Coordinates of C-alpha atoms in Angstrom, one line a residue:
X19 CA 132.1 159.6 81.4
X20 CA 132.0 157.0 78.6
X21 CA 134.9 155.2 80.3
X22 CA 133.0 155.1 83.6
X23 CA 129.9 153.7 81.9
X24 CA 131.9 151.1 80.2
X25 CA 133.5 150.0 83.5
X26 CA 130.0 149.8 85.1
X27 CA 128.7 147.8 82.2
X28 CA 131.6 145.4 82.3
X29 CA 131.2 145.0 86.1
X30 CA 127.5 144.2 85.6
X31 CA 128.4 141.6 82.9
X32 CA 130.9 140.0 85.1
X33 CA 128.4 139.9 88.0
X34 CA 125.8 138.2 85.7
X35 CA 128.4 135.7 84.5
X36 CA 129.3 134.9 88.1
X37 CA 125.7 134.5 89.0
X38 CA 125.1 132.2 86.1
X39 CA 128.1 130.1 87.0
X40 CA 127.0 129.9 90.6
X41 CA 123.5 128.9 89.6
X42 CA 124.8 126.2 87.2
X43 CA 127.2 125.0 89.9
X44 CA 124.4 124.6 92.4
X45 CA 122.0 122.8 90.2
X46 CA 124.6 120.6 88.4
X47 CA 125.0 117.9 91.1
X48 CA 121.2 117.5 91.6
X49 CA 120.6 117.2 87.9
X50 CA 123.3 114.6 87.4
X51 CA 122.1 112.7 90.5
X52 CA 118.5 112.5 89.2
X53 CA 119.5 111.8 85.6
X54 CA 121.7 108.8 86.6
X55 CA 119.8 107.3 89.5
X56 CA 116.2 108.1 88.6
X57 CA 115.6 109.0 84.9
X58 CA 117.9 106.4 83.5
X59 CA 116.6 103.4 85.6
X60 CA 112.9 104.3 85.0
X61 CA 113.5 104.8 81.2
X62 CA 115.3 101.4 81.1
X63 CA 112.4 99.5 82.6
X64 CA 109.8 101.3 80.5
X65 CA 111.8 100.7 77.3
X66 CA 112.1 97.0 78.3
X67 CA 108.3 96.8 78.5
X68 CA 107.4 98.8 75.3
X69 CA 110.0 97.4 73.0
X70 CA 109.4 94.1 71.2
X71 CA 112.1 92.7 68.9
X72 CA 113.8 96.1 68.9
X73 CA 110.6 98.0 67.8
X74 CA 108.5 100.3 69.9
X75 CA 104.9 99.3 70.5
X76 CA 103.2 102.6 71.4
X77 CA 99.9 101.2 70.2
X78 CA 100.0 99.2 73.4
X79 CA 99.1 102.3 75.3
X80 CA 95.7 102.6 73.6
X81 CA 95.1 98.9 74.1
X82 CA 95.7 99.1 77.9
X83 CA 93.6 102.2 78.3
X84 CA 90.7 100.6 76.5
X85 CA 90.4 98.0 79.2
X86 CA 87.5 98.8 81.6
X87 CA 89.3 97.4 84.6
X88 CA 92.3 99.7 84.0
X89 CA 90.0 102.7 83.7
X90 CA 88.4 101.7 87.0
X91 CA 91.8 101.4 88.7
X92 CA 92.8 104.9 87.4
X93 CA 89.5 106.4 88.6
X94 CA 89.8 104.9 92.1
X95 CA 93.5 105.9 92.4
X96 CA 92.6 109.5 91.6
X97 CA 89.5 110.0 93.8
X98 CA 90.8 108.2 96.8
X99 CA 94.0 110.3 96.7
X100 CA 92.0 113.5 96.5
X101 CA 89.7 112.5 99.4
X102 CA 92.7 111.3 101.5
X103 CA 94.5 114.6 100.9
X104 CA 91.5 116.6 101.9
X105 CA 90.9 114.5 105.1
X106 CA 94.5 114.7 106.1
X107 CA 94.6 118.5 105.7
X108 CA 91.3 118.9 107.6
X109 CA 92.5 116.7 110.5
X110 CA 96.2 117.7 110.6
X111 CA 96.1 121.5 110.2
X112 CA 94.8 122.1 113.7
X113 CA 97.7 119.9 114.9
X114 CA 100.2 122.0 112.9
X115 CA 98.8 125.1 114.6
X116 CA 99.1 123.6 118.1
X117 CA 102.7 122.4 117.6
X118 CA 103.6 125.7 116.1
X119 CA 102.0 128.2 118.5
X120 CA 101.4 126.3 121.8
X121 CA 104.0 125.5 124.4
X122 CA 103.0 122.6 126.6
X123 CA 104.6 119.8 128.7
X124 CA 105.6 116.8 126.6
X125 CA 105.6 118.7 123.3
X126 CA 108.9 117.3 122.1
X127 CA 107.9 113.7 122.9
X128 CA 104.5 114.1 121.2
X129 CA 106.0 115.7 118.1
X130 CA 108.3 112.7 117.7
X131 CA 105.5 110.3 118.4
X132 CA 103.4 112.0 115.6
X133 CA 106.2 111.3 113.1
X134 CA 106.6 107.7 114.0
X135 CA 103.7 106.4 111.9
X136 CA 105.2 108.0 108.8
X137 CA 108.3 105.8 108.9
X138 CA 106.5 102.5 109.4
X139 CA 106.4 100.2 106.4
X140 CA 103.1 100.6 104.6
X141 CA 102.5 96.8 105.0
X142 CA 102.7 97.2 108.7
X143 CA 100.3 100.2 108.7
X144 CA 97.8 98.1 106.7
X145 CA 98.2 95.2 109.1
X146 CA 97.7 97.4 112.2
X147 CA 94.5 98.9 110.8
X148 CA 93.3 95.5 109.8
X149 CA 93.7 94.5 113.4
X150 CA 91.6 97.5 114.4
X151 CA 88.8 97.5 111.8
X152 CA 88.8 93.9 110.4
X153 CA 87.3 90.7 111.5
X154 CA 87.9 90.2 115.2
X155 CA 89.5 93.7 115.5
X156 CA 89.0 96.2 118.2
X157 CA 85.9 97.8 116.6
X158 CA 84.4 94.4 115.9
X159 CA 84.8 93.3 119.5
X160 CA 83.5 96.5 121.0
X161 CA 80.7 97.5 118.7
X162 CA 80.4 94.8 116.1
X163 CA 81.6 97.3 113.4
X164 CA 83.9 96.3 110.5
X165 CA 85.4 98.7 108.0
X166 CA 87.8 96.3 106.2
X167 CA 85.4 95.9 103.3
X168 CA 84.9 99.6 102.8
X169 CA 87.1 102.4 101.5
X170 CA 87.1 104.1 104.9
X171 CA 89.8 101.8 106.2
X172 CA 92.1 102.9 103.4
X173 CA 91.3 106.6 103.9
X174 CA 91.9 106.5 107.7
X175 CA 95.1 104.6 107.2
X176 CA 96.3 107.3 104.7
X177 CA 95.5 110.0 107.3
X178 CA 97.4 108.0 109.9
X179 CA 100.4 107.7 107.6
X180 CA 100.5 111.3 106.3
X181 CA 99.5 113.3 109.4
X182 CA 103.1 114.1 110.2
X183 CA 103.7 115.5 106.7
X184 CA 101.3 118.3 107.3
X185 CA 102.3 118.9 110.9
X186 CA 106.0 119.1 110.0
X187 CA 105.8 121.0 106.7
X188 CA 103.2 123.5 107.6
X189 CA 104.0 123.8 111.3
X190 CA 107.7 124.4 110.5
X191 CA 106.8 127.7 108.7
X192 CA 103.9 128.6 110.9
X193 CA 106.1 128.6 114.0
X194 CA 108.3 131.3 112.4
X195 CA 105.6 133.6 111.1
X196 CA 105.5 136.9 113.0
X197 CA 102.2 136.8 115.0
X198 CA 102.2 140.5 115.2
X199 CA 100.9 140.8 111.6
X200 CA 97.7 138.9 112.5
X201 CA 97.4 140.8 115.8
X202 CA 97.6 144.1 113.8
X203 CA 94.7 143.0 111.7
X204 CA 92.7 142.1 114.9
X205 CA 93.4 145.6 116.2
X206 CA 92.0 147.1 113.0
X207 CA 88.7 145.3 113.6
X208 CA 89.1 142.0 111.9
X209 CA 87.6 138.9 113.5
X210 CA 90.0 136.1 114.5
X211 CA 88.7 134.0 111.5
X212 CA 89.1 136.9 109.0
X213 CA 92.5 137.9 110.3
X214 CA 93.7 134.3 109.9
X215 CA 92.1 133.9 106.5
X216 CA 93.5 137.1 105.1
X217 CA 96.9 137.4 106.8
X218 CA 98.1 134.0 108.0
X219 CA 96.6 131.7 105.4
X220 CA 98.1 133.4 102.3
X221 CA 101.5 133.4 104.1
X222 CA 101.1 129.6 104.7
X223 CA 99.9 129.0 101.2
X224 CA 103.2 127.6 99.8
X225 CA 103.7 125.3 102.8
X226 CA 100.1 124.1 102.7
X227 CA 100.4 123.5 98.9
X228 CA 103.7 121.6 99.4
X229 CA 102.2 119.4 102.1
X230 CA 99.1 118.7 100.1
X231 CA 101.2 117.8 97.1
X232 CA 103.3 115.3 99.1
X233 CA 100.2 113.7 100.7
X234 CA 98.5 113.4 97.3
X235 CA 101.6 111.8 95.7
X236 CA 101.9 109.3 98.6
X237 CA 98.2 108.4 98.4
X238 CA 98.2 108.4 94.6
X239 CA 101.0 105.8 94.7
X240 CA 99.8 103.9 97.7
X241 CA 100.8 100.3 97.7
X242 CA 101.0 98.4 101.0
X243 CA 98.0 100.0 102.6
X244 CA 95.7 99.3 99.6
X245 CA 97.2 95.8 99.1
X246 CA 96.2 94.7 102.6
X247 CA 93.0 96.7 103.3
X248 CA 91.7 96.9 99.7
X249 CA 91.8 93.2 99.0
X250 CA 90.3 92.2 95.6
X251 CA 87.8 95.1 95.7
X252 CA 90.1 98.2 95.6
X253 CA 93.3 98.6 93.6
X254 CA 95.6 101.6 92.9
X255 CA 97.9 102.0 89.9
X256 CA 100.8 101.0 92.2
X257 CA 99.1 97.8 93.2
X258 CA 98.2 97.0 89.6
X259 CA 101.8 97.7 88.4
X260 CA 103.1 95.3 91.1
X261 CA 100.5 92.7 90.1
X262 CA 101.3 92.9 86.4
X263 CA 105.1 92.8 87.1
X264 CA 105.4 90.1 89.8
X265 CA 102.3 87.9 89.4
X266 CA 101.3 88.1 85.7
X267 CA 104.8 88.9 84.4
X268 CA 103.3 91.4 81.9
X269 CA 106.0 94.0 81.6
X270 CA 104.2 95.6 78.7
X271 CA 101.1 96.5 80.6
X272 CA 103.2 97.5 83.7
X273 CA 105.2 99.9 81.5
X274 CA 102.0 101.5 80.1
X275 CA 100.6 101.9 83.6
X276 CA 103.9 103.5 84.7
X277 CA 103.7 106.0 81.9
X278 CA 100.2 106.9 82.8
X279 CA 101.3 107.4 86.4
X280 CA 104.2 109.5 85.2
X281 CA 102.1 111.8 83.0
X282 CA 99.5 112.3 85.8
X283 CA 102.1 113.1 88.4
X284 CA 103.9 115.5 85.9
X285 CA 100.7 117.4 85.3
X286 CA 100.1 117.7 89.0
X287 CA 103.6 119.0 89.7
X288 CA 103.4 121.5 86.9
X289 CA 100.1 122.9 88.3
X290 CA 101.7 123.0 91.8
X291 CA 104.8 124.9 90.5
X292 CA 102.6 127.4 88.7
X293 CA 100.5 128.0 91.8
X294 CA 103.5 128.4 94.2
X295 CA 105.2 130.9 91.9
X296 CA 102.1 133.1 91.9
X297 CA 102.0 133.1 95.7
X298 CA 105.8 133.7 96.4
X299 CA 106.4 136.6 98.7
X300 CA 108.8 137.8 101.3
X301 CA 107.5 137.0 104.8
X302 CA 108.5 138.4 108.2
X303 CA 110.1 135.5 110.0
X304 CA 111.0 135.4 113.7
X305 CA 112.6 132.9 116.1
X306 CA 110.1 130.1 116.7
X307 CA 110.9 130.2 120.4
X308 CA 109.1 133.6 120.8
X309 CA 105.9 132.6 119.0
X310 CA 105.1 129.5 121.1
X311 CA 103.2 130.1 124.4
X312 CA 100.9 128.3 126.8
X313 CA 97.3 128.1 125.7
X314 CA 95.0 130.9 126.9
X315 CA 91.3 130.7 127.4
X316 CA 88.8 127.8 127.1
X317 CA 88.9 127.8 123.3
X318 CA 92.6 127.3 123.0
X319 CA 92.7 124.6 125.7
X320 CA 89.8 122.9 124.0
X321 CA 91.7 123.0 120.7
X322 CA 94.8 121.5 122.4
X323 CA 92.6 118.8 124.0
X324 CA 91.0 118.0 120.6
X325 CA 94.4 117.6 118.9
X326 CA 95.6 115.4 121.7
X327 CA 92.5 113.2 121.5
X328 CA 93.0 112.9 117.7
X329 CA 96.6 111.9 118.1
X330 CA 95.8 109.3 120.7
X331 CA 92.9 107.7 118.8
X332 CA 94.1 108.0 115.3
X333 CA 97.9 107.6 115.7
X334 CA 98.7 106.0 119.0
X335 CA 96.0 103.3 119.0
X336 CA 97.3 101.5 115.9
X337 CA 100.8 101.7 117.4
X338 CA 99.6 100.2 120.6
X339 CA 98.1 97.3 118.6
X340 CA 101.6 96.6 117.2
X341 CA 103.2 96.6 120.7
X342 CA 100.4 94.3 122.1
X343 CA 100.7 91.8 119.2
X344 CA 104.5 91.7 119.7
X345 CA 104.0 90.7 123.3
X346 CA 101.5 87.9 122.8
X347 CA 104.2 85.2 123.3
X348 CA 105.2 84.7 126.9
X349 CA 108.7 85.7 128.0
X350 CA 109.3 88.1 125.0
X351 CA 109.3 84.9 122.8
X352 CA 108.9 86.8 119.5
X353 CA 111.8 89.1 120.4
X354 CA 114.1 86.3 121.4
X355 CA 113.3 84.5 118.1
X356 CA 114.7 87.5 116.2
X357 CA 118.2 86.6 117.3
X358 CA 118.1 83.2 115.5
X359 CA 118.8 82.7 111.8
X360 CA 116.3 80.3 110.2
X361 CA 118.4 79.3 107.3
X362 CA 115.5 80.0 104.9
X363 CA 114.5 83.5 103.9
X364 CA 117.0 85.1 106.2
X365 CA 120.7 84.3 105.9
X366 CA 121.4 86.2 109.1
X367 CA 119.3 86.7 112.3
X368 CA 116.5 89.2 111.6
X369 CA 117.8 91.4 114.5
X370 CA 120.7 92.5 112.3
X371 CA 118.3 94.4 110.2
X372 CA 118.4 97.1 112.8
X373 CA 122.0 98.0 112.3
X374 CA 121.7 97.7 108.5
X375 CA 118.7 100.2 108.5
X376 CA 120.5 102.7 110.7
X377 CA 123.7 102.6 108.5
X378 CA 121.7 102.9 105.3
X379 CA 119.5 105.7 106.7
X380 CA 122.4 107.8 107.8
X381 CA 124.1 107.5 104.4
X382 CA 120.8 108.3 102.6
X383 CA 120.2 111.3 104.8
X384 CA 123.6 112.8 104.0
X385 CA 123.0 112.3 100.3
X386 CA 119.5 113.7 100.5
X387 CA 120.5 116.8 102.5
X388 CA 123.4 117.6 100.1
X389 CA 121.4 117.1 96.9
X390 CA 118.2 118.6 98.2
X391 CA 120.0 121.6 99.9
X392 CA 121.8 122.5 96.7
X393 CA 118.6 122.3 94.7
X394 CA 116.6 124.4 97.2
X395 CA 119.3 127.1 97.2
X396 CA 119.4 127.2 93.4
X397 CA 115.6 127.4 93.1
X398 CA 115.4 130.4 95.4
X399 CA 117.9 132.5 93.4
X400 CA 116.3 135.5 91.7
X401 CA 118.3 134.9 88.6
X402 CA 117.1 131.3 88.3
X403 CA 116.3 130.5 84.7
X404 CA 113.4 128.6 83.2
X405 CA 115.3 125.3 83.3
X406 CA 116.1 125.7 87.0
X407 CA 112.5 126.5 87.8
X408 CA 111.3 123.5 85.8
X409 CA 113.6 121.3 87.8
X410 CA 111.6 122.2 90.9
X411 CA 108.7 120.0 89.6
X412 CA 111.0 117.2 88.5
X413 CA 112.4 116.9 92.0
X414 CA 109.0 115.6 93.2
X415 CA 108.7 112.8 90.5
X416 CA 110.3 110.1 92.7
X417 CA 107.3 110.4 95.0
X418 CA 104.9 109.9 92.1
X419 CA 106.6 107.2 90.1
X420 CA 106.1 103.6 91.1
X421 CA 108.7 102.4 93.6
X422 CA 108.3 99.0 91.9
X423 CA 109.4 100.5 88.7
X424 CA 112.4 102.3 90.3
X425 CA 113.5 99.1 92.1
X426 CA 113.4 97.0 88.9
X427 CA 115.0 99.8 87.0
X428 CA 118.0 99.8 89.4
X429 CA 118.5 96.1 88.8
X430 CA 118.2 96.4 85.0
X431 CA 120.1 99.7 84.4
X432 CA 122.9 99.6 87.0
X433 CA 124.3 96.2 86.1
X434 CA 127.2 97.2 83.8
X435 CA 130.4 99.1 84.2
X436 CA 131.0 101.9 85.0
X437 CA 127.6 101.7 86.9
X438 CA 127.6 98.1 88.0
X439 CA 126.4 98.7 91.6
X440 CA 124.4 95.5 92.1
X441 CA 126.9 94.2 94.7
X442 CA 127.6 97.6 96.3
X443 CA 126.1 98.7 99.6
X444 CA 125.6 102.2 98.3
X445 CA 122.7 101.1 96.1
X446 CA 120.2 101.0 99.0
X447 CA 121.0 104.5 100.3
X448 CA 120.8 105.9 96.8
X449 CA 117.3 104.5 96.3
X450 CA 116.3 105.8 99.8
X451 CA 117.8 109.2 99.1
X452 CA 115.6 109.5 96.0
X453 CA 112.6 109.6 98.3
X454 CA 114.3 111.8 100.9
X455 CA 115.4 114.6 98.5
X456 CA 111.8 115.9 97.7
X457 CA 111.2 116.3 101.5
X458 CA 114.4 118.3 101.9
X459 CA 113.5 120.6 99.1
X460 CA 109.8 121.0 100.0
X461 CA 110.7 121.7 103.7
X462 CA 113.5 124.2 102.9
X463 CA 111.9 126.1 100.0
X464 CA 109.1 128.0 101.8
X465 CA 111.6 129.3 104.4
X466 CA 114.3 130.2 101.8
X467 CA 111.8 132.0 99.7
X468 CA 110.5 133.9 102.7
X469 CA 114.0 135.4 103.4
X470 CA 113.9 139.1 102.4
X471 CA 116.1 139.4 99.3
X472 CA 117.2 142.9 100.4
X473 CA 119.2 141.3 103.2
X474 CA 121.2 139.3 100.7
X475 CA 121.6 142.3 98.4
X476 CA 122.9 144.4 101.4
X477 CA 125.4 141.8 102.3
X478 CA 126.6 141.6 98.7
X479 CA 126.9 145.4 98.5
X480 CA 129.1 145.3 101.6
X481 CA 131.5 143.0 99.8
X482 CA 130.4 139.6 101.1
X483 CA 131.0 136.6 98.8
X484 CA 128.0 134.4 97.8
X485 CA 129.2 131.7 100.3
X486 CA 129.4 134.3 103.1
X487 CA 126.0 135.7 102.3
X488 CA 124.6 132.2 102.5
X489 CA 126.4 131.4 105.8
X490 CA 125.5 134.7 107.6
X491 CA 122.1 135.6 106.1
X492 CA 120.3 132.5 104.9
X493 CA 121.7 129.8 107.2
X494 CA 120.6 131.3 110.5
X495 CA 117.1 131.6 109.1
X496 CA 116.9 128.2 107.4
X497 CA 118.9 126.2 110.0
X498 CA 115.7 125.0 111.8
X499 CA 114.1 124.0 108.5
X500 CA 117.4 122.1 107.6
X501 CA 117.2 120.1 110.8
X502 CA 113.6 119.3 110.1
X503 CA 114.4 118.3 106.5
X504 CA 117.2 116.0 107.8
X505 CA 114.8 114.4 110.2
X506 CA 112.3 113.8 107.5
X507 CA 115.0 112.3 105.2
X508 CA 116.2 110.0 108.0
X509 CA 112.7 108.9 108.8
X510 CA 111.6 108.1 105.2
X511 CA 114.9 106.3 104.7
X512 CA 114.2 104.1 107.7
X513 CA 110.8 103.2 106.4
X514 CA 111.4 103.0 102.6
X515 CA 110.2 99.7 101.3
X516 CA 109.0 99.8 97.7
X517 CA 112.4 100.0 95.9
X518 CA 114.5 98.6 98.7
X519 CA 112.7 95.3 98.7
X520 CA 114.2 94.6 95.2
X521 CA 117.8 95.6 95.8
X522 CA 118.5 94.8 99.5
X523 CA 120.7 91.7 99.7
X524 CA 119.5 88.7 101.7
X525 CA 122.4 89.0 104.1
X526 CA 121.8 92.7 104.6
X527 CA 118.0 93.2 104.9
X528 CA 116.5 96.5 106.2
X529 CA 113.8 96.6 108.9
X530 CA 110.9 97.1 106.4
X531 CA 112.1 94.3 104.1
X532 CA 112.5 92.0 107.1
X533 CA 109.0 92.8 108.3
X534 CA 107.5 92.2 104.8
X535 CA 109.3 88.9 104.5
X536 CA 108.0 87.7 107.9
X537 CA 104.5 88.8 107.1
X538 CA 104.6 86.9 103.8
X539 CA 105.3 83.6 105.6
X540 CA 102.5 81.6 107.4
X541 CA 102.5 80.9 111.1
X542 CA 102.0 82.8 114.3
X543 CA 105.8 82.9 115.0
X544 CA 106.5 84.7 111.8
X545 CA 103.6 87.1 112.3
X546 CA 104.7 87.8 115.9
X547 CA 108.3 88.4 114.8
X548 CA 107.0 90.9 112.2
X549 CA 105.2 92.7 114.9
X550 CA 108.3 92.7 117.2
X551 CA 110.5 94.1 114.4
X552 CA 107.8 96.7 113.7
X553 CA 107.8 97.7 117.3
X554 CA 111.6 98.0 117.3
X555 CA 111.5 100.1 114.2
X556 CA 108.9 102.3 115.9
X557 CA 111.2 102.7 119.0
X558 CA 114.3 103.4 116.9
X559 CA 112.5 106.0 114.9
X560 CA 111.1 107.6 118.1
X561 CA 114.5 107.8 119.7
X562 CA 116.1 109.3 116.6
X563 CA 113.3 111.9 116.3
X564 CA 113.6 112.8 120.0
X565 CA 117.3 113.4 119.5
X566 CA 116.5 115.5 116.5
X567 CA 114.0 117.5 118.6
X568 CA 116.6 118.0 121.3
X569 CA 119.2 119.2 118.8
X570 CA 116.7 121.5 117.1
X571 CA 115.5 123.0 120.5
X572 CA 119.1 123.4 121.8
X573 CA 120.1 125.1 118.5
X574 CA 117.2 127.5 119.0
X575 CA 118.0 128.3 122.6
X576 CA 121.7 128.6 121.9
X577 CA 122.9 125.6 123.9
X578 CA 124.9 124.3 120.9

């Protein structure tokens, strides 16, 4: 008997050791990646700003915070991000429901179109809304209304930019929730609202929290939209960091503002991680193809119509402005001008930015899926330690730290062997992957956490290795989320601008960098070329997302 107990104990110890080794193996690569390509560059630029003659000047933090204009910027940054997040959830959650539960003609095309605004450079988004709500814009021409001097232009542009985040993140999980659970509550006498509030909403809680977190971080660090639509009246921390770095050359103040942003984002992420852990539960997931059906009744058709009107007015109208502006020159003059090198800002014809962006985006997507996938799997293990759970919050920091800081940090930190990457093409995909990884993790986590752990345990008891358990239990459930995550990573890589603008070489510009350079030069020709490149970026993104939708749908129906 004692011998049997000893053997059982030793087997349990060996299992724990294998579990610990597997956990560390999963998290090791993401930790190294973020330490080398995020923490190190950011620490280098902050140290450059707070060190004077080799001595730290932490008193500079109090000096900066004592300035009234800095406190005003901090207050505006916070409240506009909160309002933008609330508006985005209010407007986009009905869209998430429609895309998750309804089946209608043109759904794949519309889903791809909804995601296009998210990959456009923020400077282009700001310019498009300025054409709508500014002097001589569409609202001014039709009703004599201008919003460019108010905060409403910024808020609406943020909703335009982040609508897809809610639709994709929340809708991805909503489409796989078993509707029979809500139907059972209805049969027991609950009203439709009560059944949704007490059954579906708690199940969607982690996905809604993840979407809200990403929207808040994007609006908290908003740069291009506020730079164009805010003018001298409104300024976020990101805009002020850029101004202090590029215009005033005050690295000390910029470093302090970066630390403030870092602390604020860290507190938000800690609160989010605590909230999500309290709501974690195993959900009953089903194939999304069995949950989507044609709308029934006047109410559902009205909801579908309302979502379609919202998409057309809020999302399609600004995109239509871009297309119209790109066609102002007769004979596609702005497009033909893209094939010529001007010998000035561009060393190559601007049209070459298309191929550069696609190559960089593919590489960045591969990196983001590998790093984010490993991190997501490690975070869902029941034996995950405190360090692994804490790493969940750290993964979101690239969305909340100034892209300006990250870009300058790459130039300062990665300039000496063995990490001298300034002349390497991989530098741009690495910077883009930093933004893509959080999307991969946040998209996959709700689905992975919803997988019933008893399925994994049963497979293990039957002798399956950890890899086989993942391949035969988790992968079929998470495959759809993985494709959505890859699409998000590809999309954000195409549109990443903040860090790329500092590290992209003049002979290999990306589409967003080329657009920004054209917008920064006077003349109708340059502006028209910027609109033409923006339209090309929009079309490339739409085609890529349509292909992704086709692959995702084919995978679901078994064609591939």
